[in-house]
XYZ file of C-alpha atoms in Angstrom:
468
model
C -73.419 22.691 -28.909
C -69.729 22.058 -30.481
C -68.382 24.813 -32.540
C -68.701 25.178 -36.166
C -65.741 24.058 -38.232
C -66.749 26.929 -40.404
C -66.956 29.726 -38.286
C -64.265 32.375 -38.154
C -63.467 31.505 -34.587
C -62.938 28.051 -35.362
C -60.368 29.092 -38.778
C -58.145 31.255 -36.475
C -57.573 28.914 -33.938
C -56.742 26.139 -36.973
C -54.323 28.237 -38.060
C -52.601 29.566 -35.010
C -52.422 25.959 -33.884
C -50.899 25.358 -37.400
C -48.406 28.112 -36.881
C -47.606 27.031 -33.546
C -46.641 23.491 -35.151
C -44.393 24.741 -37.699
C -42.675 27.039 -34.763
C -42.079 23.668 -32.649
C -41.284 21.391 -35.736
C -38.475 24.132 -36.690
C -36.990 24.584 -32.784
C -36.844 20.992 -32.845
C -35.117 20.820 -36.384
C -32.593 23.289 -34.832
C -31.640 21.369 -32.302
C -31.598 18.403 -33.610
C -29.055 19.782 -36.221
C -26.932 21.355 -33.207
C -26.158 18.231 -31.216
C -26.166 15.695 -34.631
C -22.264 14.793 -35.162
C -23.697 13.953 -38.377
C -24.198 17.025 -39.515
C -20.764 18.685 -38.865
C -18.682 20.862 -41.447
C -16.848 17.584 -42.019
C -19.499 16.486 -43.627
C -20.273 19.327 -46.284
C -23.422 20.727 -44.854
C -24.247 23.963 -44.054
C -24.957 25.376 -40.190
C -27.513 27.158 -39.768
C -27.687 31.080 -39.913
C -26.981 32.945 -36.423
C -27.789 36.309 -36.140
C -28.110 37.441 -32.167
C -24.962 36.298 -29.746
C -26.426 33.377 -28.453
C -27.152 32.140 -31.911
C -23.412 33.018 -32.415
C -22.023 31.166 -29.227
C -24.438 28.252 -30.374
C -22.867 28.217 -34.115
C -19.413 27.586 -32.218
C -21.086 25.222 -29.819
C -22.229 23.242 -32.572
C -18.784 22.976 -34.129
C -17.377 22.097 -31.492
C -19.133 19.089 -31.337
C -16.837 17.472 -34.191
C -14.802 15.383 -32.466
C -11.159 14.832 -34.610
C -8.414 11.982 -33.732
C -5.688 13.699 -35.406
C -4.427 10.556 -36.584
C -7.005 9.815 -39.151
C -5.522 11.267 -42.510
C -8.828 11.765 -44.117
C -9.846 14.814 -41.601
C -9.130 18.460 -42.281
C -6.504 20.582 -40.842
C -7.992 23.503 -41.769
C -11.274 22.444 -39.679
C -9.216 21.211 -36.715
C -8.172 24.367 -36.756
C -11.526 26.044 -37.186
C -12.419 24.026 -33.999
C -9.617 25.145 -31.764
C -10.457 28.949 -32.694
C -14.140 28.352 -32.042
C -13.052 26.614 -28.092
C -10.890 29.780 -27.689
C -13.987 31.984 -28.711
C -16.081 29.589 -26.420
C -13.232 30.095 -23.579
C -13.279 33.872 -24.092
C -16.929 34.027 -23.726
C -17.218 31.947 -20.205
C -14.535 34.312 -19.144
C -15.744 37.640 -20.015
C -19.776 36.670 -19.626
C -20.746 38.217 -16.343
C -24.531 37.901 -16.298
C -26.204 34.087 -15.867
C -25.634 32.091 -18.977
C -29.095 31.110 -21.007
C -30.049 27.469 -20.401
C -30.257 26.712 -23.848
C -26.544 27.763 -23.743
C -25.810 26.068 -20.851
C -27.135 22.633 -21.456
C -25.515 22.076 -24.981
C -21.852 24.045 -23.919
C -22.469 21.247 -21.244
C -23.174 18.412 -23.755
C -20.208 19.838 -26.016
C -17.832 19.281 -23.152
C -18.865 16.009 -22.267
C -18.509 14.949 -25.867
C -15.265 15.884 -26.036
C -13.994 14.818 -22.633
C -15.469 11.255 -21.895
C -14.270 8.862 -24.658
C -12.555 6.004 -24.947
C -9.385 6.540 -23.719
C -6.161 3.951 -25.696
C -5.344 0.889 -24.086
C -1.786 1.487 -21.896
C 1.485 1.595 -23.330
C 3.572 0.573 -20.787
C 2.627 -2.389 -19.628
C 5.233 -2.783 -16.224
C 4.160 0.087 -13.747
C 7.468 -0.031 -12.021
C 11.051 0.540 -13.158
C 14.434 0.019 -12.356
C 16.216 2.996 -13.190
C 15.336 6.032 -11.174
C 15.506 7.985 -13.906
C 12.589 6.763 -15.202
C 9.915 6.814 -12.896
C 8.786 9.824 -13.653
C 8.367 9.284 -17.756
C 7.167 6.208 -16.779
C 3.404 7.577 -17.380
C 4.242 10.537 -19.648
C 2.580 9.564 -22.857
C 1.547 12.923 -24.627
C -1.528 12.615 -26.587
C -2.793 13.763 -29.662
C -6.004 15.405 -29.028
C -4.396 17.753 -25.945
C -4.395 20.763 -28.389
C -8.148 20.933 -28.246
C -8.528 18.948 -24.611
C -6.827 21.834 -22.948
C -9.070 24.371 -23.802
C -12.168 22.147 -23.123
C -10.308 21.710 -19.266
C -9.858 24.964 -19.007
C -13.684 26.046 -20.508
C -15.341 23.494 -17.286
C -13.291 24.817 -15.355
C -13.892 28.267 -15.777
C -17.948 27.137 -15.933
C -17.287 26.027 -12.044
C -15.432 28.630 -10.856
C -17.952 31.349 -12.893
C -21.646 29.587 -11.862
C -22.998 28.797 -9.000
C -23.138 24.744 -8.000
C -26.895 25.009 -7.968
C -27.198 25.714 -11.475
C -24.459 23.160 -12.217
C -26.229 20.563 -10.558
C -28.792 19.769 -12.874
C -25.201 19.222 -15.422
C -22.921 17.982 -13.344
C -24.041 15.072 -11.648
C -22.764 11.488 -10.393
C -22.071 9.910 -13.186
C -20.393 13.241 -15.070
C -18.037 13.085 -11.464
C -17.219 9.108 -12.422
C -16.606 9.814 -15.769
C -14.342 12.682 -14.568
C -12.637 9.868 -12.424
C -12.078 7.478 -15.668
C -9.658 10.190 -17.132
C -7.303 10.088 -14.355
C -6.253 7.021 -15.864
C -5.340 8.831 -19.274
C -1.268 8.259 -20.180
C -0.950 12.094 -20.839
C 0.220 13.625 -17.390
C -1.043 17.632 -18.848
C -4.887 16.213 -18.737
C -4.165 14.099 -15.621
C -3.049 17.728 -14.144
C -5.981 19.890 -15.581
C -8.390 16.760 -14.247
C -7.100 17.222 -11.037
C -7.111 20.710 -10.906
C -11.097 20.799 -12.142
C -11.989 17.822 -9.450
C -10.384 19.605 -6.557
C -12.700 22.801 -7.616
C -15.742 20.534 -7.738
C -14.853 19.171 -4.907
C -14.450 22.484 -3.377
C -17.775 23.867 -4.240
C -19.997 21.307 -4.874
C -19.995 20.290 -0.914
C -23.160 18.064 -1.394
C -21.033 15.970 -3.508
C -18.043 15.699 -1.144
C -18.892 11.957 0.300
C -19.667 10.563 -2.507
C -16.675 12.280 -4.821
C -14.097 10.811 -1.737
C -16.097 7.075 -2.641
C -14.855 6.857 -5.727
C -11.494 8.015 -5.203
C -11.298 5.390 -2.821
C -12.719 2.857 -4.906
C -9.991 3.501 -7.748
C -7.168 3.220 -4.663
C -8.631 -0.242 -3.621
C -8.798 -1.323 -7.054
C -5.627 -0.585 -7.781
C -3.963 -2.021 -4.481
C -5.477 -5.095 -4.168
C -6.720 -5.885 -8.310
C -4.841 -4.904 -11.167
C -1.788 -2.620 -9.657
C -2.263 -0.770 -12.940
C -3.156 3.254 -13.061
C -1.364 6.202 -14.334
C -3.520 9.095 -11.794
C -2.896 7.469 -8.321
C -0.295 10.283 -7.579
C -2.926 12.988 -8.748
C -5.320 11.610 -7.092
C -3.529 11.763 -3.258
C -2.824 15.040 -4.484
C -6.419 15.810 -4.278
C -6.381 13.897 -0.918
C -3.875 15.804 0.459
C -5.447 19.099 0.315
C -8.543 17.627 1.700
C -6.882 16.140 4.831
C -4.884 19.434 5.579
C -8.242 20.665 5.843
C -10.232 17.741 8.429
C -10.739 19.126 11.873
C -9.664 17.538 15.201
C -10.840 15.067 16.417
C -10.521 13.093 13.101
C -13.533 11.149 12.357
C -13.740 7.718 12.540
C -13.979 6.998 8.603
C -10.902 9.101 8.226
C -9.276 7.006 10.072
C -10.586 3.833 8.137
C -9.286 5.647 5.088
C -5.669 5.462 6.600
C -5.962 2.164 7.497
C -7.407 0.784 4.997
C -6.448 2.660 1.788
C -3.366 4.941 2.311
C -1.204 2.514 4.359
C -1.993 -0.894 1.924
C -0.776 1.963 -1.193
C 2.716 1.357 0.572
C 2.749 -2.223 -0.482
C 2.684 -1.917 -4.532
C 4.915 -2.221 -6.960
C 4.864 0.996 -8.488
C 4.972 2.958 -5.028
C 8.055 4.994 -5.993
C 5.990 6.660 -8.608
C 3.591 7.922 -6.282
C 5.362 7.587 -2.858
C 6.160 11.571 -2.633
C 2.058 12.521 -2.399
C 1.663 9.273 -0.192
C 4.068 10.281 2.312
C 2.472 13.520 2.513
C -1.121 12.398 3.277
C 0.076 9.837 6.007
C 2.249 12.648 7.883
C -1.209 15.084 7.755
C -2.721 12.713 9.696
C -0.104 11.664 12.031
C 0.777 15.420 12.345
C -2.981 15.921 13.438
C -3.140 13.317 15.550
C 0.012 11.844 17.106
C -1.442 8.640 18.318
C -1.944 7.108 14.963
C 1.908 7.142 14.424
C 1.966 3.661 16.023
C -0.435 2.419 13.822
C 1.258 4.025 10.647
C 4.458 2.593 11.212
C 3.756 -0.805 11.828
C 1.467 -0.446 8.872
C 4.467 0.414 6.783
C 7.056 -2.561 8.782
C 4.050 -5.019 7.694
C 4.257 -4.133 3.990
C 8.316 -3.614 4.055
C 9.796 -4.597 0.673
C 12.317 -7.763 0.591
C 13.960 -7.258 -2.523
C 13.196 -3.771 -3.826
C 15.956 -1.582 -2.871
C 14.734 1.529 -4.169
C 11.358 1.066 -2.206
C 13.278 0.441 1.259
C 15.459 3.898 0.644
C 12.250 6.122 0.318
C 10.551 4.179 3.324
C 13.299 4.395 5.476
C 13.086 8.143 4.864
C 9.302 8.069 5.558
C 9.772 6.308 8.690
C 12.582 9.358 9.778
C 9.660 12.055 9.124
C 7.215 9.904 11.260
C 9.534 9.917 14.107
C 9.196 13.753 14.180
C 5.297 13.735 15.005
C 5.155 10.539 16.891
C 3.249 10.822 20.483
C 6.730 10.504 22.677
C 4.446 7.991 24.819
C 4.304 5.791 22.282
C 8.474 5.465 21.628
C 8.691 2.769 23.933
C 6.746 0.415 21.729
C 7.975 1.213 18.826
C 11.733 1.823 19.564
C 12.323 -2.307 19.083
C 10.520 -2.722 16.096
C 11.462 0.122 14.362
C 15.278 0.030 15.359
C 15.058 -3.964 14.118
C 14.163 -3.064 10.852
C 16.662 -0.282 10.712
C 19.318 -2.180 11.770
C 18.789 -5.182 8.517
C 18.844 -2.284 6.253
C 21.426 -1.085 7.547
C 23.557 -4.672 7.369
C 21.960 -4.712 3.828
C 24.655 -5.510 0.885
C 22.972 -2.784 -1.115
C 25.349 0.089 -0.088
C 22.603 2.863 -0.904
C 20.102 0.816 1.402
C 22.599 0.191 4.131
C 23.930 4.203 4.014
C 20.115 5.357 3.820
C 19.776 3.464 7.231
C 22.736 4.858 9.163
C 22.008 8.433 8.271
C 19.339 7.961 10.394
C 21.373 8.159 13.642
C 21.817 11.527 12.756
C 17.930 12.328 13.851
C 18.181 13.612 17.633
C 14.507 12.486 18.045
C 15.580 9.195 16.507
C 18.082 8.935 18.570
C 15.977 10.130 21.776
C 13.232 7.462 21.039
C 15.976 4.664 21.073
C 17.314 6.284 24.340
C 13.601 5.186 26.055
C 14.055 1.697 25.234
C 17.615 1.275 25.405
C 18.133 -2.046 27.140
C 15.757 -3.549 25.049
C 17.129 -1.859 21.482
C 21.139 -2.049 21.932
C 21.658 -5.674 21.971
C 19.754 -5.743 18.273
C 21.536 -2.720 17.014
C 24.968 -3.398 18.330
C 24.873 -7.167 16.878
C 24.310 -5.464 13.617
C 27.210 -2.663 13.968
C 29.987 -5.191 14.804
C 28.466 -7.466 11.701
C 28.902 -4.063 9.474
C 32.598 -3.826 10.943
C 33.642 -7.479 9.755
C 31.883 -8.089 6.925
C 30.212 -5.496 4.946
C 32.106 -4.861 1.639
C 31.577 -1.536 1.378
C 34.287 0.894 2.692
C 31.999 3.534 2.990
C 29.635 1.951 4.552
C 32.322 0.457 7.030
C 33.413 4.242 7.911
C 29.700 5.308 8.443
C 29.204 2.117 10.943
C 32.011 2.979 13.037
C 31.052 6.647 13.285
C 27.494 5.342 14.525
C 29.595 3.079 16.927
C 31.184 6.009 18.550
C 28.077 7.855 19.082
C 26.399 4.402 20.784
C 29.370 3.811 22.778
C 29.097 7.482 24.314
C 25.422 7.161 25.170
C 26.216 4.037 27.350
C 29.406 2.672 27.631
C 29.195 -0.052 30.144
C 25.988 -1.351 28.030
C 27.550 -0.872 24.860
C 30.181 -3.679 26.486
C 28.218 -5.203 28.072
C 26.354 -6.061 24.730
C 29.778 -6.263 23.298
C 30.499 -9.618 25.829
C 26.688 -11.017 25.345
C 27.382 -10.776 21.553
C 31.220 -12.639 21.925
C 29.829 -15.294 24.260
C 27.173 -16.069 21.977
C 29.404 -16.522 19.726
C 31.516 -18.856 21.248
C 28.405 -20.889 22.719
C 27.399 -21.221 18.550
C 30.930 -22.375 18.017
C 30.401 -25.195 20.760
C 26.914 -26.087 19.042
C 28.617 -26.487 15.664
C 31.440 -28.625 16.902
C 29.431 -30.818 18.802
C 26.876 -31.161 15.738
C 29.821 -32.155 13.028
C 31.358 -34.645 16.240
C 27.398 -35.699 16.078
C 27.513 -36.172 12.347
C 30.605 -37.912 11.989
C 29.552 -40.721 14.533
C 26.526 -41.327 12.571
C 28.651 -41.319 9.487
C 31.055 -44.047 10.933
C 27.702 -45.443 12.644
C 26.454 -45.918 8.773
C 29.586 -47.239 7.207
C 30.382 -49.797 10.063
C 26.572 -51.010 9.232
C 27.265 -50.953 5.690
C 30.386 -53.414 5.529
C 28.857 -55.846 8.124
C 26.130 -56.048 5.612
C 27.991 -56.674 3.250
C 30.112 -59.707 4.812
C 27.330 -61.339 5.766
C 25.959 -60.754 1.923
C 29.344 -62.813 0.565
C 29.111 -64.993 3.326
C 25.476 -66.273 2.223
C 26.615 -66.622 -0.924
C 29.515 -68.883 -0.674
C-alpha cells in the first residue's frame, strides 16, 4: 500500500521537504551573490547582511572580489579604497586566526586571491632586453604597476595562508595549474610582485614537497623557452634565485638530472643577450654546483668558452670574472686540461682594443690559483700567452693597459726565465720566417703581374698586325 497524500504523515514530510528547498535555494542564492563580479558595490547593489564573523570575513571576501584597473576614470576612489581596507582586514584575520579556517572560508578567500592575482598581465614595454649603458640594466625591467597597492596585500594574504595551514589542506586549492599560473607572473614588468612571487613560490616550494618535481619542470620550461625561443622575460633573475636556494640544499652525490639541469639549462643561459641582467644569480647557481662537486668545473668552463661573446664587451668583463671564481673550486686534476683553453681565451681579451675588456683580463694574473693552474701546463700555455704580452707591448693603444702588460711580463719572466726567452726567440723567428713568406709572395705576385702584361701587349700586336 502507498501512503495517503492526505494523511498527516504524508503533509509533514511535504512541508519539511518544502522547507528544506527554500534552505538550499537561499545557500545557493548566497553564494552565487558572493563570487558574482556582477554584483559588486560598483554596481549599486546591496551585500547581503552578516551577522556572525565568518559572515563578516565573507562580506570582505566578497568585496574583494571587485577587481579595479586604476586607470579606468569611471571607477570609485572611495571603493578602491574600501577594497584595500577590507584586504588589510582579510590580512589581519589570516594573521591573528589560530584555529583551522572554515572551508566555506577557505575556498572563496582562495577564489578571491586567484581573481585578483591571475589576469592578463600588459604586453612589454621595452621591447630590447639588453642595454648598452650599465646603468641601465637594472631599470631595464622596472615598470611599476598600477594595481600593486592592492596586489601587495593579496601576496602577502597567500602567503601568510602557506606559511599558517598545513599543505594538506592547501592541496585541494593549490594545485598544478594555480603553481603555472603562479609561474606566468614572473613575467610581470613590476620587479615588487616579481619579488613577493618569488618569495611565495620558494615557500610552496618549501612545503608543498609533493610538488617539488613538477614546480622545478616548469621553471625549467620558462629557462628553455627563453634561451632558445623568444629571449624575452622580465623574472629569469628571480627565478635562479629560487634555484639557488634549492641547489645549496641538493646532497652529494648530485643526481644525474641535476646535472642535466646544468648542462642543459644553466650553462646555454650564458649565451643570451640579456645575460648581464641576470648574470649575478647565474653565476651563483653554477659555482653551487661546481663547489659541490669539483669535477663538473671542466664541463662548466668549456660550457661558458663555447658560448663566449664576440662583440659584447660588457658580457666578456662579467665572464671573465666568472671564469676567476671557477678557478677557485676547480678539481686541481683537472688544470692540466683546461690551463690551454682557458689561458687562450684570456690572453684575446686581454689583447682586446676595449681597454675595460683587456684590463678585466690581466687582473687575473693576480689569482695565485690562476696562476698555479697555468704553472701545470706551462710549456704548453707560455708560448700563447707570451705572443699576446709582447703584442700588448707594441701595439695596444692604451697606456694603461701597456703598464698592466708589462707588470704581468715581470711576474712570467720570474716564474721561468729561460722559457720566457726561449718563447721570446720562437716568437722573433716566427716572425722573421712570416717576413720571408711575404716577400717571396709579393716577388710571386709581381712575376705574374709582368707574366700578365707581357701577355697582354703580345696580344695586342698580333691584334694590329691582323688588321693591317
Amino acid at each position: 500500500m502507498g501512503v495517503i497524500r492526505n494523511s498527516p504523515e504524508a503533509s509533514s514530510k511535504k512541508k519539511k521537504s518544502t522547507t528544506t528547498l527554500l534552505y538550499l535555494f537561499e545557500l545557493e542564492s548566497r553564494s552565487y551573490h558572493s563570487t558574482s563580479t556582477l554584483s559588486s558595490p560598483k554596481n549599486g547593489k546591496l551585500l547581503p547582511s552578516f551577522e556572525s564573523e565568518n559572515d563578516e570575513i565573507l562580506s570582505a571576501i566578497f568585496i574583494c572580489n571587485t577587481i579595479f584597473t586604476f586607470t579606468d576614470p569611471s571607477e570609485s576612489p572611495s571603493e578602491q579604497d574600501l577594497k584595500r581596507v577590507k584586504l588589510n582586514q582579510l590580512l589581519l584575520f589570516t594573521k591573528s586566526s589560530k584555529k583551522a579556517l572554515d572551508d566555506r572560508i577557505l575556498s572563496r578567500l582562495m577564489s578571491m586571491l586567484s581573481a585578483n592575482l591571475f589576469r592578463p598581465l600588459p604586453p612589454p614595454s621595452n621591447t630590447s632586453v639588453t642595454s648598452d649603458l650599465p646603468d641601465e640594466i637594472e631599470e631595464l625591467f622596472s615598470s611599476p604597476g598600477p594595481l600593486w597597492p592592492h596586489l601587495q596585500i593579496v601576496y602577502d594574504i597567500l602567503q601568510r595562508l602557506v606559511i599558517n595551514l598545513d599543505p594538506k589542506i592547501l592541496r585541494e586549492y593549490i594545485d598544478r595549474q594555480f603553481l603555472l599560473n603562479l609561474v606566468s607572473l614572473f613575467q610581470s614588468e613590476d620587479p615588487r610582485e616579481r619579488d613577493s612571487v618569488k618569495n611565495v613560490y620558494h615557500r610552496i616550494y618549501a612545503m608543498f614537497t609533493f610538488y617539488r618535481s613538477s614546480m622545478r619542470k616548469s621553471m625549467n620550461d620558462v629557462f628553455l623557452h627563453y634561451v632558445f625561443e623568444t629571449e624575452k622575460h622580465c623574472g629569469i633573475g628571480e627565478l635562479l634565485e629560487i634555484w639557488g636556494s634549492i641547489i645549496n640544499g641538493f646532497t652529494v652525490p648530485l643526481k644525474e638530472e641535476h646535472k642535466l639541469f646544468l648542462m642543459r639549462v644553466l650553462i646555454p643561459l650564458h649565451k643570451t643577450k640579456g645575460m648581464q641582467v641576470y648574470h649575478r644569480q647565474l653565476a651563483y647557481c653554477v659555482s653551487q654546483f661546481v663547489q659541490k662537486e669539483p669535477a663538473l668545473g671542466g664541463v662548466v668552463v668549456r660550457g661558458i668558452l663555447k658560448y663566449w661573446p664576440i662583440t659584447n664587451c660588457q658580457k666578456e668583463v662579467l665572464l671573465i670574472g666568472e671564469l676567476e671564481e671557477l678557478v677557485e673550486n676547480i678539481d686541481p686534476d683537472q688544470f692540466r686540461k683546461l690551463a690551454l683553453p682557458l689561458c687562450t681565451q684570456i690572453t684575446r681579451c686581454l689583447n682586446s682594443c676595449n681597454s675595460q675588456v683587456a684590463e678585466r683580463a690581466l687582473y687575473v694574473w693576480n689569482n695565485e690559483q690562476f696562476v698555479k693552474m697555468t704553472s701545470t701546463a706551462i710549456e704548453e700555455v707560455f708560448p700563447v700567452i707570451v705572443q699576446g704580452m709582447e703584442r700588448n707591448l707594441k701595439l695596444h693603444w692604451s697606456s694603461s693597459v701597456k703598464q698592466l702588460t708589462q707588470n704581468v711580463k715581470v711576474m712570467l719572466e720570474e716564474m721561468d726565465p729561460s722559457l720566457y726567452y726561449k718563447c721570446l726567440q720562437d716568437i722573433s723567428l716566427c716572425e722573421s720566417e712570416a717576413r720571408r713568406e711575404e716577400s717571396m709572395r709579393k716577388e710571386r705576385w709581381e712575376k705574374i703581374e709582368n707574366a700578365a702584361a707581357k701577355n697582354q701587349f703580345l696580344q695586342q700586336t698580333q691584334s694590329i698586325c691582323v688588321s693591317h
